[in-house]
Tab-separated table of C-alpha atoms in Angstrom:
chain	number	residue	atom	x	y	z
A	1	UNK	CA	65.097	189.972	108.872
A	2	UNK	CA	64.686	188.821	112.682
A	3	UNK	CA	65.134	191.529	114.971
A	4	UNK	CA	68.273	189.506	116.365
A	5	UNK	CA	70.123	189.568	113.090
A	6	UNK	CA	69.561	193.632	113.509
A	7	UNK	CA	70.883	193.089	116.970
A	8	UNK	CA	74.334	191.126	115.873
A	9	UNK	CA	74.592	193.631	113.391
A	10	UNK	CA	74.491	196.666	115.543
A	11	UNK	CA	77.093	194.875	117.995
A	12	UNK	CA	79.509	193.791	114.943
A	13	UNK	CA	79.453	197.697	113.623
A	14	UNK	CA	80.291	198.785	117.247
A	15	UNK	CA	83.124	195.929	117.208
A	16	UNK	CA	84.470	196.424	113.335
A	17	UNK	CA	84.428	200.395	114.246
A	18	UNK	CA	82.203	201.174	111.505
A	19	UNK	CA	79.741	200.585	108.616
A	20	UNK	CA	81.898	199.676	105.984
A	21	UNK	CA	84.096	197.118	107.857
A	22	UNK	CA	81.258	195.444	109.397
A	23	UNK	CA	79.600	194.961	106.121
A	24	UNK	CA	83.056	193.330	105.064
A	25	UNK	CA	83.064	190.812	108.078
A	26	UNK	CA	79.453	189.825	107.910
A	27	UNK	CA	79.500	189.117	104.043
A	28	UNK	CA	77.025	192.169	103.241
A	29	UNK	CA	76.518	195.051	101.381
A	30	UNK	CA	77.110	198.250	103.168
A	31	UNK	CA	73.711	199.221	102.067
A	32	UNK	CA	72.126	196.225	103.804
A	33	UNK	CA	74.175	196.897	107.037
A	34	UNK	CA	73.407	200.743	106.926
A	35	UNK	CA	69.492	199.592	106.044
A	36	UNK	CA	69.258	197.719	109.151
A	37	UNK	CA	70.835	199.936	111.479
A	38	UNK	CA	68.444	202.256	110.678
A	39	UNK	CA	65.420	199.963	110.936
A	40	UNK	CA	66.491	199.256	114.614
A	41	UNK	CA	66.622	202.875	115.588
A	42	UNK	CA	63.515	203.563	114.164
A	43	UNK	CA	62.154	200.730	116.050
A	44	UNK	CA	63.469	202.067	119.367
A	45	UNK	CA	62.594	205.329	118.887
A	46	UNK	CA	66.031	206.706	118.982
A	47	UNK	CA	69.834	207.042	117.536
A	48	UNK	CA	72.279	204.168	118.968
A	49	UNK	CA	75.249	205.992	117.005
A	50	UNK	CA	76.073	209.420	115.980
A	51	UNK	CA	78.451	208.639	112.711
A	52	UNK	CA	80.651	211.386	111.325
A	53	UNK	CA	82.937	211.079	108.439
A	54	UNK	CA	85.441	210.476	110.523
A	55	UNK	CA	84.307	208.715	113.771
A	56	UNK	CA	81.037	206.673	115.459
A	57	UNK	CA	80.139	207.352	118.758
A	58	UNK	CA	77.493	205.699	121.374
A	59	UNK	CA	75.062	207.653	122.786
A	60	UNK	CA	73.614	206.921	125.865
A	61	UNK	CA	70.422	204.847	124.612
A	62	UNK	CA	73.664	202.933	122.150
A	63	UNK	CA	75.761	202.137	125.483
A	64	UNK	CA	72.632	200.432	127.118
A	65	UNK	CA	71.549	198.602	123.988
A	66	UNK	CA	75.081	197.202	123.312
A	67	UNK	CA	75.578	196.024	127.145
A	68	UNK	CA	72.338	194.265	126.319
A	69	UNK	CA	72.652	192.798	123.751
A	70	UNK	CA	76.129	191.452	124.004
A	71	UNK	CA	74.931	189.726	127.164
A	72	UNK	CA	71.966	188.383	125.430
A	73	UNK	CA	74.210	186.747	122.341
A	74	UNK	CA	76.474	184.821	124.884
A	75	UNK	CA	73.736	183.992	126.303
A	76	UNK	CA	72.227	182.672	123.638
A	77	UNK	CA	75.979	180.818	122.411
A	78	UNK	CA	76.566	178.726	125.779
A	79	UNK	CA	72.606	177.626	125.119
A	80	UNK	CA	73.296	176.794	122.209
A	81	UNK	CA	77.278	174.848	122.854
A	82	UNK	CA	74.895	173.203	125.680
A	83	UNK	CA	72.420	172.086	123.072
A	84	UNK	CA	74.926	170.777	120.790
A	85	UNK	CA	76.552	169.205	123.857
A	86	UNK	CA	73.435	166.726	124.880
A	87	UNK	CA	73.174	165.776	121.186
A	88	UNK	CA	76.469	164.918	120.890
A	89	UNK	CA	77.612	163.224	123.937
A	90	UNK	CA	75.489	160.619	125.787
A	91	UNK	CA	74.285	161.846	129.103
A	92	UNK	CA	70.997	163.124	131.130
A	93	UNK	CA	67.728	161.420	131.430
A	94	UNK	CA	66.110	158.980	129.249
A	95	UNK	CA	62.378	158.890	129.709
A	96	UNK	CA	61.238	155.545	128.259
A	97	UNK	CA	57.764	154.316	128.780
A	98	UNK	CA	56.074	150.119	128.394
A	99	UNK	CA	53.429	148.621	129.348
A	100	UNK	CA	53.872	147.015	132.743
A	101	UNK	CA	54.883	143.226	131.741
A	102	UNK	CA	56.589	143.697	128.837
A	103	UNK	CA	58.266	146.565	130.931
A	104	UNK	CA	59.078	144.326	133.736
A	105	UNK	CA	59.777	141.222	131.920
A	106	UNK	CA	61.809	142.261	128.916
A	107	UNK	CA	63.308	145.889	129.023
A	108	UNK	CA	63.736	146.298	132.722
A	109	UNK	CA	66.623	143.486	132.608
A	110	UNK	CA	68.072	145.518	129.838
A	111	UNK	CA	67.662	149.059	131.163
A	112	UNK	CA	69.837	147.521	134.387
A	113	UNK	CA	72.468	146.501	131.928
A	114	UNK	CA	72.321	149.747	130.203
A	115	UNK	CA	72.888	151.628	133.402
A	116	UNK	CA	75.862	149.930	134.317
A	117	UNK	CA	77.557	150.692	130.830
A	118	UNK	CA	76.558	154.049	130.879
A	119	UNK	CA	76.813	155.380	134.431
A	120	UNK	CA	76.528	159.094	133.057
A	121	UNK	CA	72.875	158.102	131.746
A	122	UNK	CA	69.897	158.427	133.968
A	123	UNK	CA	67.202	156.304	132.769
A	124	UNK	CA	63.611	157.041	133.707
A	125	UNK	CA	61.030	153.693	133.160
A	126	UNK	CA	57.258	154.123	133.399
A	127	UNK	CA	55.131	150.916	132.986
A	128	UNK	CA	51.604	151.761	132.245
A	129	UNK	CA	49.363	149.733	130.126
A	130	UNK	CA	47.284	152.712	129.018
A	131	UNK	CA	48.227	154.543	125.364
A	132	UNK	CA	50.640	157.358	126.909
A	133	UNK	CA	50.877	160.554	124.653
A	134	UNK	CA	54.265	160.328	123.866
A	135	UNK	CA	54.621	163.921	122.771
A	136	UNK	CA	52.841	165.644	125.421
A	137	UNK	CA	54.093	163.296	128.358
A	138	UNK	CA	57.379	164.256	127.508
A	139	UNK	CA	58.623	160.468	126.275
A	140	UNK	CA	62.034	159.891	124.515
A	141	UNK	CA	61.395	156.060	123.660
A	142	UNK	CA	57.777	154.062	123.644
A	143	UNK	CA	56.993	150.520	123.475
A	144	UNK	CA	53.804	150.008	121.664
A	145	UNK	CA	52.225	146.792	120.414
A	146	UNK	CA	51.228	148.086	117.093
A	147	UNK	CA	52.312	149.694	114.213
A	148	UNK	CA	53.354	153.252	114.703
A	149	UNK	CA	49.972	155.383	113.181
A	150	UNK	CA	51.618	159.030	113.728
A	151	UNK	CA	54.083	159.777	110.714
A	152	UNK	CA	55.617	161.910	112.889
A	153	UNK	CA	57.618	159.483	115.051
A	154	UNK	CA	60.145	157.028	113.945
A	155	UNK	CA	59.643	153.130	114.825
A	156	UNK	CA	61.685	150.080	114.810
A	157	UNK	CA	60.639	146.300	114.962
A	158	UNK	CA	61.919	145.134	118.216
A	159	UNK	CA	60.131	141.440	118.372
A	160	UNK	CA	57.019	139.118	117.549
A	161	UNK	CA	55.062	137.172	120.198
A	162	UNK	CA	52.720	134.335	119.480
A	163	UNK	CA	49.586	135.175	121.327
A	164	UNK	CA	48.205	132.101	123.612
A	165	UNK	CA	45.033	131.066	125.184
A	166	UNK	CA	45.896	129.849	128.407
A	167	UNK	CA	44.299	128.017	131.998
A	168	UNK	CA	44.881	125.953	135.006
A	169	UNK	CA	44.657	122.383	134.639
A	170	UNK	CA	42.863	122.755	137.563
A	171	UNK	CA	40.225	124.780	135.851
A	172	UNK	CA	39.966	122.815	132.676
A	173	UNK	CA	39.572	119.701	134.786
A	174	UNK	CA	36.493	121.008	136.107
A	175	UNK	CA	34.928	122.658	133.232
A	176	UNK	CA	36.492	121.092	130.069
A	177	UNK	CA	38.441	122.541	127.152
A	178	UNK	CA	37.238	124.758	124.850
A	179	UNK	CA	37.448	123.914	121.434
A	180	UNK	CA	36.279	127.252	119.197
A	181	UNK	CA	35.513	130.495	120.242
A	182	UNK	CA	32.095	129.706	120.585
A	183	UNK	CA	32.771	127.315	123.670
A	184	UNK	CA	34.028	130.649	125.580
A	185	UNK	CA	30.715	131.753	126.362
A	186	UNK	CA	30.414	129.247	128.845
A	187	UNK	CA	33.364	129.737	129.867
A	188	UNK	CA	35.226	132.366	132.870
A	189	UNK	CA	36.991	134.648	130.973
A	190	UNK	CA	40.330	136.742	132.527
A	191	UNK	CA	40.881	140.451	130.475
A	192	UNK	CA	42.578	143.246	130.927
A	193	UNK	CA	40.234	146.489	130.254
A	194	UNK	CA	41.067	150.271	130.320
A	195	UNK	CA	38.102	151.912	130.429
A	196	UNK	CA	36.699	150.160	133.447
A	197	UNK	CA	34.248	147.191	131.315
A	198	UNK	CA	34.160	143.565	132.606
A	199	UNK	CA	34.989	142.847	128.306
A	200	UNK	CA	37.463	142.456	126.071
A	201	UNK	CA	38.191	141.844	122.304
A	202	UNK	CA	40.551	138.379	121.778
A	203	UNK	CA	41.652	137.507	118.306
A	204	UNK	CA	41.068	134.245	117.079
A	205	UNK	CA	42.778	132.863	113.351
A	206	UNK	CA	44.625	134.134	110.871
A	207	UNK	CA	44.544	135.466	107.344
A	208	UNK	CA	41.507	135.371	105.792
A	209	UNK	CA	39.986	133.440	109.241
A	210	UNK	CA	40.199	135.778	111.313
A	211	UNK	CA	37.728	136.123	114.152
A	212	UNK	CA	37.755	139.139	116.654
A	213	UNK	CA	35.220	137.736	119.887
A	214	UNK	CA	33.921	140.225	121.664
A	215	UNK	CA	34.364	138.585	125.295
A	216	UNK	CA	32.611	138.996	128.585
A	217	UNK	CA	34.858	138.861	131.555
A	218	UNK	CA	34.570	137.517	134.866
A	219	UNK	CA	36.943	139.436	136.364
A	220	UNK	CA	38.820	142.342	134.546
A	221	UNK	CA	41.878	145.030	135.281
A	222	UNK	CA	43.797	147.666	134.206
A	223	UNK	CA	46.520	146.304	134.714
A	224	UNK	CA	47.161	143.696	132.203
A	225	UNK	CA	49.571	141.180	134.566
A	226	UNK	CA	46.373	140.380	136.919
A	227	UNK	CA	44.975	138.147	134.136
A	228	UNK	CA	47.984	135.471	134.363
A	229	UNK	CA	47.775	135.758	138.060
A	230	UNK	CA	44.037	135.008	137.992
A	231	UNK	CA	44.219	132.253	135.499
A	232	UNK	CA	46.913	130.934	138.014
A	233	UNK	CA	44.337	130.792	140.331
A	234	UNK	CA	42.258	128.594	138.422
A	235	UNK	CA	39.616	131.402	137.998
A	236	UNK	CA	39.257	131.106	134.148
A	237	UNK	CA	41.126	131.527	130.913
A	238	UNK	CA	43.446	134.102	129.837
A	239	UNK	CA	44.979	135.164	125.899
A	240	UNK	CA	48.645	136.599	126.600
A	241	UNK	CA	52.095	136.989	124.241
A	242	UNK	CA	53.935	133.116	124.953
A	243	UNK	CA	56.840	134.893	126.677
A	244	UNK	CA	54.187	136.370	129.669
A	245	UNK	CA	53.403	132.761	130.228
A	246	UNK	CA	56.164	130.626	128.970
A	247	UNK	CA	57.527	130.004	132.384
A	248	UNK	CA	54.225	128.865	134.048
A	249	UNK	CA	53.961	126.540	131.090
A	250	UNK	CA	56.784	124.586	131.066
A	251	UNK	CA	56.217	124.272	134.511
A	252	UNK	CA	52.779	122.829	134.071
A	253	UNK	CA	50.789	125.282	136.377
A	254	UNK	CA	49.101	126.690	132.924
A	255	UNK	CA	48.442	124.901	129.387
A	256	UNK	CA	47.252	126.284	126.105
A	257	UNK	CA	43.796	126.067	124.540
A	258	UNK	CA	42.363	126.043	121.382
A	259	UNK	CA	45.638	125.767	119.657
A	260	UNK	CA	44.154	125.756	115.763
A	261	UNK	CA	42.706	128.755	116.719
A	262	UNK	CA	45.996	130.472	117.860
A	263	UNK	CA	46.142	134.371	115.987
A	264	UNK	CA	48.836	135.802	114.007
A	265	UNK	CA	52.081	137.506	116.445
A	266	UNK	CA	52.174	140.339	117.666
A	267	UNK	CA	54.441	142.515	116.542
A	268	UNK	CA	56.242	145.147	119.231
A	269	UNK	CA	57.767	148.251	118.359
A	270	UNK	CA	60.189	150.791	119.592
A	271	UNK	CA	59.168	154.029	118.599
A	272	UNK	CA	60.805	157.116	119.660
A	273	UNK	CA	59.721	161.156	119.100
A	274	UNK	CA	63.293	162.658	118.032
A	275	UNK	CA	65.374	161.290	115.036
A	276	UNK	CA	68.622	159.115	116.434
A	277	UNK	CA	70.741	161.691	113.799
A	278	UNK	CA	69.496	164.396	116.356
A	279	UNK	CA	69.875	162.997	119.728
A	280	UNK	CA	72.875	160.537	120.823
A	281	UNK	CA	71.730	159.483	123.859
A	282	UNK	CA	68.160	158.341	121.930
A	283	UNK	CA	70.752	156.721	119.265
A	284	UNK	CA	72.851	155.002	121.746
A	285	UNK	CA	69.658	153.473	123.714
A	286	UNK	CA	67.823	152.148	120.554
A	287	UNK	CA	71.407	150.264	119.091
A	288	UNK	CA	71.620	148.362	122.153
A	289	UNK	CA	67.969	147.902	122.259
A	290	UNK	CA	68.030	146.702	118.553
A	291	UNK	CA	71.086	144.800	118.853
A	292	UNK	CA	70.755	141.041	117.897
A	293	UNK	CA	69.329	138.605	120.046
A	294	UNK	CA	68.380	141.051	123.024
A	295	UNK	CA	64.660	140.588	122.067
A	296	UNK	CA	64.268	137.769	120.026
């Protein structure tokens, strides 16, 4: 037994008034309560009570233990009616982290809604295109575009995304269109890199044909928005999700290449560290987030 159960059973004997009726509120033998009584003075190196047939009495070491301890288990109750009370109720900061365009793009439109339905919600958005560690960063909710790999957090499908070679016409008037994958080595290519390398890996196909190109950039950043803006520029080509782009193409200042060659979606994901049974505001954020047609 913990050394706090010995502690709430020293404080219920001194409440009950003795061995017997303590035993009777706690649901234990009066063996077990008498057992761990004296367990706890032998631990402390002295007698807390001085029990005659007729009457218990503190001594002085008893009188500072049970100040103690009774302090320490209400304590310990308003931490844990506090607890209880930010999984239950929605409230307090939500740290939520994306990478930058999808942040900016898609969830930042919806955290603003959120907000204004939940004014007692603070939500805290960090757009970074490396791999955060959830866990040790401190994240509630993560965007990833993958599957989630640690069984230890919980995912949920949020949306696909078509994934789209894309330049100026501009750029493709002066150097032509590429036709496989093969034609990009003569070709400026825009990627977004991590670890500081002018390359990148596109995906070409799908099913049995696919083709991962290992691609040598022209210009490359760590910040995974620069790309569009580059191809915008008429610097090179660029492979984004559609909805990064979709705006600049309808309004002609980008087209799509090599459409045979287009890959399969990609597939984003929601994934968050604590179960939404356990935490309410966690619960509350992903059934908006989830809720029909806010990603589709």
């Amino acid at each position: 037994m913990r050394d706090a159960d010995e502690m709430e059973i020293f404080v219920e004997i001194v409440r009950q008034g003795g061995l017997s009726a303590a035993a009777r509120h706690l649901g234990l033998a009066p063996s077990v309560v008498s057992d761990r009584l004296s367990r706890l003075e032998r631990r402390l190196g002295t007698r807390l009570l001085v029990r005659t047939t007729r009457r218990q009495t503190l001594t002085e070491a008893g009188r500072i233990y049970l100040d103690e301890a009774t302090a320490i288990m209400a304590a310990t109750a308003g931490m844990e009616a506090r607890v209880r009370a930010t999984v239950n109720a929605p409230g307090g900061m939500l740290r939520v982290t994306a990478p930058v365009p999808f942040g900016r793009i898609r969830l930042a439109p919806f955290v603003a809604g959120f907000a204004r339905r939940h004014p007692d919600m603070r939500v805290h958005l960090a757009l970074e295109d490396r791999m955060t560690d959830i866990v040790g960063e401190g994240y509630d909710i993560a965007i990833r575009a993958a599957p989630v790999v640690d069984t230890t957090l919980t995912g949920r499908r949020l949306m696909e995304s078509r994934r789209v070679l894309v330049a100026s016409p501009g750029y493709l008037a002066r150097h032509g269109r590429p036709e496989t994958p093969g034609d990009l080595a003569r070709h400026a290519c825009l990627v977004a890199n991590m670890t500081g390398q002018c390359r990148g890996e596109w995906r070409f196909g799908r099913g049995e044909d696919i083709r991962i190109l290992r691609v040598d950039g022209v210009l490359a950043s760590s910040n995974s928005e620069l790309p569009v803006q580059w191809a915008l520029d008429g610097l090179g080509l660029a492979q984004k999700s559609l909805w990064e782009v979709e705006d600049h193409l309808r309004a002609g200042r980008l087209e799509t290449v090599m459409e045979a060659w287009e890959p399969d979606p990609v597939t984003f994901y929601a994934i968050h560290t604590v179960s939404t049974a356990q935490s309410h505001k966690i619960a509350l954020f992903m059934s908006e987030l989830l809720h029909p047609g806010e990603f589709p």
